[in-house]
XYZ file of C-alpha atoms in Angstrom:
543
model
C -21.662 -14.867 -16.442
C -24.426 -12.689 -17.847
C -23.193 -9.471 -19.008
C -25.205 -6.689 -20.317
C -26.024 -7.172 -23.730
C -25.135 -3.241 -24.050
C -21.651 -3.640 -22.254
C -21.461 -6.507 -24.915
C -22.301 -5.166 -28.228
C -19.808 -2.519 -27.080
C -16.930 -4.646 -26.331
C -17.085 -6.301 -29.834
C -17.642 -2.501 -31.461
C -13.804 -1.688 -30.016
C -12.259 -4.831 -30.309
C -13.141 -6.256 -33.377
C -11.842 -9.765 -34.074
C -10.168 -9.667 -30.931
C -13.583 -9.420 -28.759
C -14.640 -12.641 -28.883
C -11.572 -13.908 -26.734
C -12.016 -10.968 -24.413
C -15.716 -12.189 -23.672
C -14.544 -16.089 -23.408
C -12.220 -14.853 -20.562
C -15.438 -14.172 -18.372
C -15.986 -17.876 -17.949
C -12.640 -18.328 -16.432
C -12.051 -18.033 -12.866
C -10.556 -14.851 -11.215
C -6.717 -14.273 -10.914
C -5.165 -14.430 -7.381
C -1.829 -12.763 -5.814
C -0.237 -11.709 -2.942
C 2.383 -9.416 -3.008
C 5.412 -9.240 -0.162
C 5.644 -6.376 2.168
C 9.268 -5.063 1.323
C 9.255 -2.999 4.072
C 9.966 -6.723 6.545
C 10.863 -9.276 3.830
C 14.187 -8.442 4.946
C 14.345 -9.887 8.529
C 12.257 -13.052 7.601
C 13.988 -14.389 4.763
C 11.618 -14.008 2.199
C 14.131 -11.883 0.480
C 17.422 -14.196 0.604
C 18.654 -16.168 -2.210
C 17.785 -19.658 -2.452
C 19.425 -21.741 -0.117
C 19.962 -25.459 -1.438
C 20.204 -27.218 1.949
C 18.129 -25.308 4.010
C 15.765 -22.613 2.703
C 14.322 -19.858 5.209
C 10.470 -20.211 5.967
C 9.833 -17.179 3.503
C 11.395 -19.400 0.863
C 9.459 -22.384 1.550
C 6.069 -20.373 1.229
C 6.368 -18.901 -1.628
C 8.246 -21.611 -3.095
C 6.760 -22.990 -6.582
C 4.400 -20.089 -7.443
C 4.352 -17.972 -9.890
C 5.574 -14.664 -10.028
C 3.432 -11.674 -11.323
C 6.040 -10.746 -13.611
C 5.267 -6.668 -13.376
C 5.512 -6.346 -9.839
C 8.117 -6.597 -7.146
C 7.815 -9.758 -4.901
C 4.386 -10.623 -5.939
C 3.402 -14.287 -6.507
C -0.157 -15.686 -7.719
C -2.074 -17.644 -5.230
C -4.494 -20.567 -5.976
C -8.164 -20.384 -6.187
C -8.196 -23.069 -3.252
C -6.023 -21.012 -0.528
C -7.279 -18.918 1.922
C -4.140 -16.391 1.960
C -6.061 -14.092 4.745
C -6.425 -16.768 7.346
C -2.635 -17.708 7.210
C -0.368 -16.009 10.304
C 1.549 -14.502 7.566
C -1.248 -12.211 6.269
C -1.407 -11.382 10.321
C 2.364 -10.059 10.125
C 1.776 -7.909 7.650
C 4.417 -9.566 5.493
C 1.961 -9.660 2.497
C -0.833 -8.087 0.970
C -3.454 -9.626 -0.946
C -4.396 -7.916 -3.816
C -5.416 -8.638 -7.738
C -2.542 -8.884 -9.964
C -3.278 -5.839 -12.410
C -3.906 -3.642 -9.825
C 0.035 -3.891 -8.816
C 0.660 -1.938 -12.234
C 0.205 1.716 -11.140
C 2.488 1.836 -7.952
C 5.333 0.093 -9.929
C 5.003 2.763 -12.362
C 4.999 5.751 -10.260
C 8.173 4.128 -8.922
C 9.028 6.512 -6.058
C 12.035 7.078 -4.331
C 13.271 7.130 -0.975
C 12.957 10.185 0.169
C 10.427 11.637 -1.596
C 6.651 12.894 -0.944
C 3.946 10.804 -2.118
C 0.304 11.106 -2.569
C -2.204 8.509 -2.904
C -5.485 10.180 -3.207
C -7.813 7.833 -3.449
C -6.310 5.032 -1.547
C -8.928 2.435 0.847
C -8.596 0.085 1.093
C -4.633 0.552 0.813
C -3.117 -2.067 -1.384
C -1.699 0.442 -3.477
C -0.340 2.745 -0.538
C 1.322 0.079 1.478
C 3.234 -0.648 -2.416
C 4.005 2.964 -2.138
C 5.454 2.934 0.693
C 7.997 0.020 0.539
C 9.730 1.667 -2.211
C 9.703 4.775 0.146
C 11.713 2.393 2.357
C 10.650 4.042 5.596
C 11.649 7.559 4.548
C 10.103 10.568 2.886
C 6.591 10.841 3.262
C 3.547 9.147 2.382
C -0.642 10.972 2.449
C -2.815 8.476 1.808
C -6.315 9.650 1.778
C -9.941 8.150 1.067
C -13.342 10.057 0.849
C -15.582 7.462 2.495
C -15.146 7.854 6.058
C -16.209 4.056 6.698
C -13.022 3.443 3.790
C -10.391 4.383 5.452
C -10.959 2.591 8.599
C -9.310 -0.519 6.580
C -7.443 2.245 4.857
C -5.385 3.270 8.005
C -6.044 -1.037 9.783
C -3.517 -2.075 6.627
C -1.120 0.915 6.330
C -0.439 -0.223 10.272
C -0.492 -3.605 9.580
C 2.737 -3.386 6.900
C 4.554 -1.738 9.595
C 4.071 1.830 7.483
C 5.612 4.486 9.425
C 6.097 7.624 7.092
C 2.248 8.085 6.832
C -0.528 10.096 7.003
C -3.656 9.178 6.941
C -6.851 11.767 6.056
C -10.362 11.912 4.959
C -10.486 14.770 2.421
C -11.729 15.960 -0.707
C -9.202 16.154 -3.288
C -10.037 20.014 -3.529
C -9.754 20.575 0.319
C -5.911 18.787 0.211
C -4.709 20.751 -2.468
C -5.675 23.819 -1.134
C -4.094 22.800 1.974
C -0.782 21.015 0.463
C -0.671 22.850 -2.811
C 2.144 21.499 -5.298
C 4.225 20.107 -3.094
C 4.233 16.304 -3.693
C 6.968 14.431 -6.095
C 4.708 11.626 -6.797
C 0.956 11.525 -6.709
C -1.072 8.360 -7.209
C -4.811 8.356 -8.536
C -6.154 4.787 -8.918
C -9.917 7.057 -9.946
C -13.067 5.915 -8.839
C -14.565 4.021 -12.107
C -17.549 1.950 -13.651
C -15.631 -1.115 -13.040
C -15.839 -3.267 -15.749
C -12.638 -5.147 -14.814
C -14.247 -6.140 -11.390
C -16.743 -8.403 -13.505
C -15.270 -11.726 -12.423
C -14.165 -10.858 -8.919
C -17.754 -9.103 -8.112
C -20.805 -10.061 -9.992
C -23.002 -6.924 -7.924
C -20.390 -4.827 -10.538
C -22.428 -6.673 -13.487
C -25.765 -5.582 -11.991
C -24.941 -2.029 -10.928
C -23.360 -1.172 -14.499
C -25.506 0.498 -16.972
C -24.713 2.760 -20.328
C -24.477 5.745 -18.697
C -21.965 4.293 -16.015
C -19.084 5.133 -17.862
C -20.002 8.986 -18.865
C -20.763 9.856 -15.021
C -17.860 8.537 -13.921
C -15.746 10.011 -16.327
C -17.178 13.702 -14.821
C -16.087 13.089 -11.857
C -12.454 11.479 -12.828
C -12.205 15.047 -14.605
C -12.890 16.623 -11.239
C -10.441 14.600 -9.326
C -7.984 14.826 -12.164
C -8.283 18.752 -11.692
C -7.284 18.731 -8.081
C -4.704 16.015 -8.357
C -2.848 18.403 -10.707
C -2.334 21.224 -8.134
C -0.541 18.865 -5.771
C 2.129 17.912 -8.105
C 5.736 19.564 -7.801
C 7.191 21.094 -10.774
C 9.208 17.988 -12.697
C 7.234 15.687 -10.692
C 5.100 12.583 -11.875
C 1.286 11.421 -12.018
C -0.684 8.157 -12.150
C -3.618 7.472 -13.283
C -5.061 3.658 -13.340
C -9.027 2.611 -13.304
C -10.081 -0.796 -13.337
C -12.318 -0.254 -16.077
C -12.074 -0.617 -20.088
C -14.199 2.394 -20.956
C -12.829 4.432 -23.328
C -14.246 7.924 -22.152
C -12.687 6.912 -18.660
C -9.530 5.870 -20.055
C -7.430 7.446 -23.102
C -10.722 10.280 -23.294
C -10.014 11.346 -19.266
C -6.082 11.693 -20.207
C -6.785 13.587 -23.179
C -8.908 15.735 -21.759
C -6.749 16.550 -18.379
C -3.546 17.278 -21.117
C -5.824 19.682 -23.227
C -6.503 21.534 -19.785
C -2.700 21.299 -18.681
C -0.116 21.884 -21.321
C 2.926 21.287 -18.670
C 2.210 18.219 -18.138
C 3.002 15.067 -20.852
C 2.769 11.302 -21.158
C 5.961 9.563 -20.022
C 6.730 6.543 -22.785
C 7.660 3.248 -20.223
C 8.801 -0.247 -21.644
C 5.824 -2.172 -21.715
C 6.593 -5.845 -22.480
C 4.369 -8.041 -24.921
C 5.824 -10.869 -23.428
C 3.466 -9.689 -20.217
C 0.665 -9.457 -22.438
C 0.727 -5.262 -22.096
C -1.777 -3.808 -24.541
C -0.895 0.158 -25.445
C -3.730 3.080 -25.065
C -5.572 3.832 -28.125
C -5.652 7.058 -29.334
C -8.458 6.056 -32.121
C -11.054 5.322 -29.542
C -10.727 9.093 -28.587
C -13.940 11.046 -29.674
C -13.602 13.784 -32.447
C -13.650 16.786 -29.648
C -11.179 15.280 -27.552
C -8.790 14.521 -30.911
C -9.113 18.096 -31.676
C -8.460 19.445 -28.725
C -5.616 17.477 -28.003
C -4.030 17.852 -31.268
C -2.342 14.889 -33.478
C 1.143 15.018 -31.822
C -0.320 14.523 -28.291
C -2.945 12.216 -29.103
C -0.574 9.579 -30.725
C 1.074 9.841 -27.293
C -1.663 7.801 -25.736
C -0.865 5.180 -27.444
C 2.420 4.827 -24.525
C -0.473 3.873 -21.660
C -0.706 0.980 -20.670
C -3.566 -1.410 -21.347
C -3.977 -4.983 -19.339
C -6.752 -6.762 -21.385
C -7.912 -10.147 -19.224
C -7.511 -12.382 -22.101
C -3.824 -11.030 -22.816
C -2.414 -11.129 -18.529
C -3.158 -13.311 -15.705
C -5.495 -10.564 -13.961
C -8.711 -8.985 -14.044
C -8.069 -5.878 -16.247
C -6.416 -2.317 -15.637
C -5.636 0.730 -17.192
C -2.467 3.282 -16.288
C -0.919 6.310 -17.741
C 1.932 7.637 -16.094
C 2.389 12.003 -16.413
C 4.998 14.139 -15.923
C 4.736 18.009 -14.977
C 7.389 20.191 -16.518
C 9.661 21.841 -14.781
C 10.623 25.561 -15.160
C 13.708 26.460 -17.073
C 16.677 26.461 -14.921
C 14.926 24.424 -12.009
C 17.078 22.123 -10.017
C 15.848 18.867 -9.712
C 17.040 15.731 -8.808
C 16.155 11.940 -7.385
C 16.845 10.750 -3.949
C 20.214 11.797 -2.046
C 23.027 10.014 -1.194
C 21.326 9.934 2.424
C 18.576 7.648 1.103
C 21.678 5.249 -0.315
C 20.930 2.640 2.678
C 17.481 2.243 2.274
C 17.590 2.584 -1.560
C 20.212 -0.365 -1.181
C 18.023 -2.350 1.109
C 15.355 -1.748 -1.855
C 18.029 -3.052 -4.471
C 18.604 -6.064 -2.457
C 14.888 -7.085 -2.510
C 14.508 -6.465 -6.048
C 17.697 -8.418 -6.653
C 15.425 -11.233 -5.489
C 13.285 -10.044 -8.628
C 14.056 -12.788 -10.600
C 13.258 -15.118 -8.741
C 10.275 -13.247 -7.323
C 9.426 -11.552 -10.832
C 10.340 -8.523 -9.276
C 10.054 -5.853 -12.963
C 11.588 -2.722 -12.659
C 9.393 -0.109 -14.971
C 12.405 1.720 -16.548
C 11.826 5.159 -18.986
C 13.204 4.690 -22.256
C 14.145 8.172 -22.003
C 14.127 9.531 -18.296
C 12.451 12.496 -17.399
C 13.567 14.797 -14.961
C 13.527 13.985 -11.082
C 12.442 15.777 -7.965
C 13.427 16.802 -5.293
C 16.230 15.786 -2.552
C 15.578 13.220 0.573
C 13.201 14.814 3.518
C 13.408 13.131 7.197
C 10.504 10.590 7.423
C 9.790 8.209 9.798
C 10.337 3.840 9.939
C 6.839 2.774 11.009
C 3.644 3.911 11.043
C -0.090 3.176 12.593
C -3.351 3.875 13.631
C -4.413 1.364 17.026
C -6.341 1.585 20.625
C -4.811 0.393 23.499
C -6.563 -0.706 26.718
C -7.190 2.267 28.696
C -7.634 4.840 26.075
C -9.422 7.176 28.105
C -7.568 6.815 31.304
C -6.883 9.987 31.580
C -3.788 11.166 33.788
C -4.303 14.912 33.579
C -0.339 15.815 32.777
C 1.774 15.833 29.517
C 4.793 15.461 32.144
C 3.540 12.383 33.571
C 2.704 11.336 29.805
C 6.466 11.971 28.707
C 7.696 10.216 31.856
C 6.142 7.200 31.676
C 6.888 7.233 27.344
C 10.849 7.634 28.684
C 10.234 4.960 31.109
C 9.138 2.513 28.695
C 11.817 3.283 25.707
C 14.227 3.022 28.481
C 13.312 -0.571 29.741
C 11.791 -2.145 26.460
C 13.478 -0.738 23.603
C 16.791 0.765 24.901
C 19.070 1.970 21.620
C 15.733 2.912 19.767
C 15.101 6.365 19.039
C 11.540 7.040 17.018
C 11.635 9.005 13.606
C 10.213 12.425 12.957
C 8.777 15.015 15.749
C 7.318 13.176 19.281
C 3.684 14.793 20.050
C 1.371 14.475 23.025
C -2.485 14.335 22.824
C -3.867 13.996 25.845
C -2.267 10.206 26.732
C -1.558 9.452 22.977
C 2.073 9.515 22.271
C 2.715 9.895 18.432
C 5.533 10.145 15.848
C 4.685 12.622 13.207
C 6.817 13.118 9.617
C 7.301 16.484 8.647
C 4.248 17.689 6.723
C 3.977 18.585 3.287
C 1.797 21.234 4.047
C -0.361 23.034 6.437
C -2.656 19.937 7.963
C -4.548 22.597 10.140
C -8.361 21.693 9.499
C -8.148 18.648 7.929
C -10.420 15.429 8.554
C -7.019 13.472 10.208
C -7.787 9.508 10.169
C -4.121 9.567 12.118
C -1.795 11.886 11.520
C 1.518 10.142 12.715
C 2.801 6.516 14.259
C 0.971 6.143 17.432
C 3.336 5.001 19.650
C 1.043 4.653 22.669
C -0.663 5.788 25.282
C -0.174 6.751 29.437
C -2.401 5.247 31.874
C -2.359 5.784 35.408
C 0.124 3.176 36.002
C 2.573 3.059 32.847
C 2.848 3.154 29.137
C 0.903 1.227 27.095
C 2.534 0.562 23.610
C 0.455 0.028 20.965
C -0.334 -2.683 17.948
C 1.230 0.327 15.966
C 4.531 0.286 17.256
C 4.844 -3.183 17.535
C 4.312 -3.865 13.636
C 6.717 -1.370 13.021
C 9.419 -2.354 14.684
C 12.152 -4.964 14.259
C 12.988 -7.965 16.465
C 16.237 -6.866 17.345
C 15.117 -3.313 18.750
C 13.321 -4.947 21.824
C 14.927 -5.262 25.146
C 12.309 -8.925 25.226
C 11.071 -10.754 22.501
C 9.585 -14.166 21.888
C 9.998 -16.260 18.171
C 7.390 -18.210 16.919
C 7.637 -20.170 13.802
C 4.918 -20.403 11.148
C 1.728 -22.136 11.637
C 3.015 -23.065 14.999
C 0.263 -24.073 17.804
C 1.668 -21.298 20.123
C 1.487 -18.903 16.757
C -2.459 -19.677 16.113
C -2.892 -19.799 20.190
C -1.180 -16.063 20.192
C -3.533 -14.985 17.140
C -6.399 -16.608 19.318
C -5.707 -13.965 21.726
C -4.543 -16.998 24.097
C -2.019 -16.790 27.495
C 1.221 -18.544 26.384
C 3.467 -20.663 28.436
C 6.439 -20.451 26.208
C 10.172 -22.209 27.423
C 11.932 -19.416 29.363
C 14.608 -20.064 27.038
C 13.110 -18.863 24.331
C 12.238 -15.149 25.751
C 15.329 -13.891 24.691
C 16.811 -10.278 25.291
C 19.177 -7.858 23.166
C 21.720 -9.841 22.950
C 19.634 -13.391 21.377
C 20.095 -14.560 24.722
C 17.664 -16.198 27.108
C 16.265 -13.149 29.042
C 16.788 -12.561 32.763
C 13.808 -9.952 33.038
C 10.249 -9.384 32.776
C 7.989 -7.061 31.407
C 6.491 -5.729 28.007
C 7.566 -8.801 25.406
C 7.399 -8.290 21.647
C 6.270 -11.585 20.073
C 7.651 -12.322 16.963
C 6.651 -14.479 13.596
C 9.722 -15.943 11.783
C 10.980 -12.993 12.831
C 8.337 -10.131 11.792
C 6.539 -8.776 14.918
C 2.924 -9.760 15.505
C 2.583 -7.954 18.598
C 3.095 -7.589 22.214
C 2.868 -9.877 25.452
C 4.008 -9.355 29.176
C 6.697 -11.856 30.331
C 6.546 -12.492 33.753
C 9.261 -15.326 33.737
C 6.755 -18.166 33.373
C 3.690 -17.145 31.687
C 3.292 -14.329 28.680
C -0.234 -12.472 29.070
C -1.740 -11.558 25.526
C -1.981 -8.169 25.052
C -3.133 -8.531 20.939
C -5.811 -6.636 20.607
C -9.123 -7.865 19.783
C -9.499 -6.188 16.645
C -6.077 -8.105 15.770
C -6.766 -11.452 16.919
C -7.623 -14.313 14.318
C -10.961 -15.005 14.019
């Protein structure tokens, strides 16, 4: 690879003896991962223990890789896979995503319960990590600037099944003044000059230049600025690039805790054995030392540098904050209401080592924030055929919603607040804030819409819901021909047997059919006792 002899000569100015092995790792390929979707590991068996005489099929594909060892259920992939074409990846029971860029999110560490920001979020690897520790509670803004962003933004967050979310194209500026400090964890993976996206995108090599890393750094102070006014007294910041740059690293930290004396680095165990590097205080300019002032500036040295030649990945950098909380403030972590899901959280993590499942721990814990608020199970953005059938009546809108919850998912009952737009049915959290006026990719689960003949539910619901909820569902296994026919967008002629209702049994009705991977939804079909019509939607099908 031909780097720029500038970005060179700098590299061996800061790391000395150590340079020449950080430049060598250029000619190596790019690191790999995938990382599983604890939000539906638990239905599939993906999460189970190993089972000697018969593993599950989650077992068997991800058996023999290697686990990233700093991130929950995450496993490197080889160079020679195509993870995105497998029906897995269609399921939503992984996301594919570089290894060192799974290092903020486990940091943050939220709970369930809690209110989360990610504010600069497409294409959404780092949200839909968020969110699984969430555990389908609490609530979770995920937001993007570029408009064309957070089209994949909102396509993944629906895809994991995510149903706590809200989705918005903002300015950090215009979200703060609508949420002010409301938010117990807040999540800014900046915008950056990208030096650690070298091997995975040579166009980085060619758009870098000198001044790269200076104009970036501007605007990471901006961001930075805003971020700060969303986060709740004793509540906690991120900060990760994917860059090596000094100014944009240990200098932007410095310079946001020279601005903001409440908040402070918190100190997390970062294991050599992972090849963890610590920040560098020394590479800090003379102004930003000074302003910062000794104590504080040693404290840089507890981020968290991932070098390329020290980890299997392509580079990061993360610094986790903490805002102080006024004397006498009660704060806390998650109640015992969240106790279910937390468990459910435990249980994957248990799987940790075997997974590599790391749990960032502070040496000495800071304070938490505040108690559980209602959230919501699944989440999406999605069009269904007849989007602008109009029907003219919210009553006939709610009727036909009832009609369908009563014959396709009896027992279920959807999470947070039911709205009506127009046809649209939607489940919407509770707000941290006032959304009124914001750019609103989606602001709830869209559940789906009324036509003039029924409900139609959408690729939303279906991805957030679990096999068992469905008054009709059909299983498919794996790579299956009827799996890659379904994917296709194909009719299926499935046994009747094997339509099964509430109960596992074989069905003895017809109607809207929630097909099933290794039992993780993929989407929905309409039995009509022989033949199941497709009703994936195109922008869902395999292609």
């Amino acid at each position: 690879m031909a780097l720029p002899k500038e970005y060179v000569n700098q590299m061996r100015e800061l790391l000395g003896e150590e340079a020449e092995d950080f430049l060598a790792s250029y000619a190596e390929p790019k690191k790999t991962a995938i990382r599983l979707n604890g939000l539906k590991i638990e239905s599939t068996g993906f999460g189970e223990k190993e089972a000697v005489d018969k593993p599950s099929a989650g077992q068997s594909f991800v058996a023999g890789r290697d686990p990233v060892p700093w991130a929950a259920g995450a496993y490197y992939t080889d160079k020679t896979e195509r993870p995105g074409k497998h029906p897995y990846y269609y399921a939503g029971l992984y996301y594919i995503q570089e290894p060192s860029a799974m290092l903020p999110a486990e940091l943050l560490d939220p709970q369930p319960g809690q209110r989360v920001l990610d504010l600069c979020a497409a294409p959404g690897g780092k949200s839909t990590q968020l969110a699984a520790k969430l555990r389908g509670t609490g609530l979770l803004v995920t937001n993007d600037l570029a408009t064309e962003r957070t089209k994949a933004l909102a396509k993944n967050i629906e895809r994991a099944g995510i149903g706590c979310a809200v989705v918005t194209n903002e300015s950090p500026a215009k979200l703060a003044a609508a949420f002010g400090a409301t938010f117990d964890r807040v999540l800014v993976d900046a915008p950056c000059s990208g030096e650690g996206m070298f091997r995975k995108d040579e166009d980085m090599v060619r758009q870098w230049d000198a001044d790269a890393p200076a104009r970036y750094a501007a605007m990471q102070d901006e961001i930075m600025l805003e971020a700060a006014k969303m986060v709740a007294p004793g509540g906690r910041l991120a900060y990760s690039t994917c860059t090596f740059s000094p100014v944009e690293n240990e200098g932007t930290i410095a310079r946001f805790l020279a601005a903001h004396p409440d908040f402070e680095i918190v100190a997390t165990e970062s294991p050599a054995a992972w090849g963890f590097a610590p920040g560098r205080p020394e590479w800090l300019t003379p102004e930003e030392a000074a302003a910062l002032g000794p104590d504080r500036t040693a404290r840089l040295a507890d981020t968290i540098r991932l070098w390329p030649h020290r980890v299997r990945g392509e580079g990061h950098f993360a610094a986790l904050l903490e805002r102080a909380a006024p004397s006498g403030m009660a704060v806390s972590g998650a109640s015992p209401e969240s106790e279910p899901a937390g468990a459910a959280a435990a249980e994957s993590r248990k799987a940790g080592g075997k997974t590599g499942g790391a749990s960032f721990k502070d040496p000495k814990p800071g304070k938490r924030t505040t108690a559980v608020r209602r959230g919501a199970e699944a989440a999406g953005r999605g069009r269904s055929k007849g989007f602008d059938d109009r029907t003219g009546g919210e009553s006939d809108t709610i009727a036909r919603y009832e009609a369908f919850l009563r014959e396709s998912l009896p027992g279920w009952k959807p999470p947070g607040t039911i709205r009506i737009k127009g046809d649209h049915v939607y489940a919407v959290s509770e707000p941290a804030g006032s959304m009124q006026g914001l750019r609103l990719v989606r602001e709830g689960w869209l559940l789906g819409l009324s036509t003039r003949h029924r409900f139609e539910p959408s690729q939303a619901l279906a991805m957030g819901l679990k096999p068992h909820q469905a008054a009709l569902s059909l299983q498919l296994a794996g790579e299956s021909e009827d799996a890659i026919r379904y994917l296709k967008g194909e009719t299926l002629q499935p046994e009747p047997a094997k339509v099964t209702g509430l109960n596992g049994e074989p069905a003895d009705k017809r109607g809207w059919t929630l097909v099933c991977l290794d039992g993780c939804p993929l989407g929905w079909g309409r039995w009509d006792g022989a033949t199941l019509k497709n009703e994936l939607l195109p922008g869902w099908r395999q292609v």
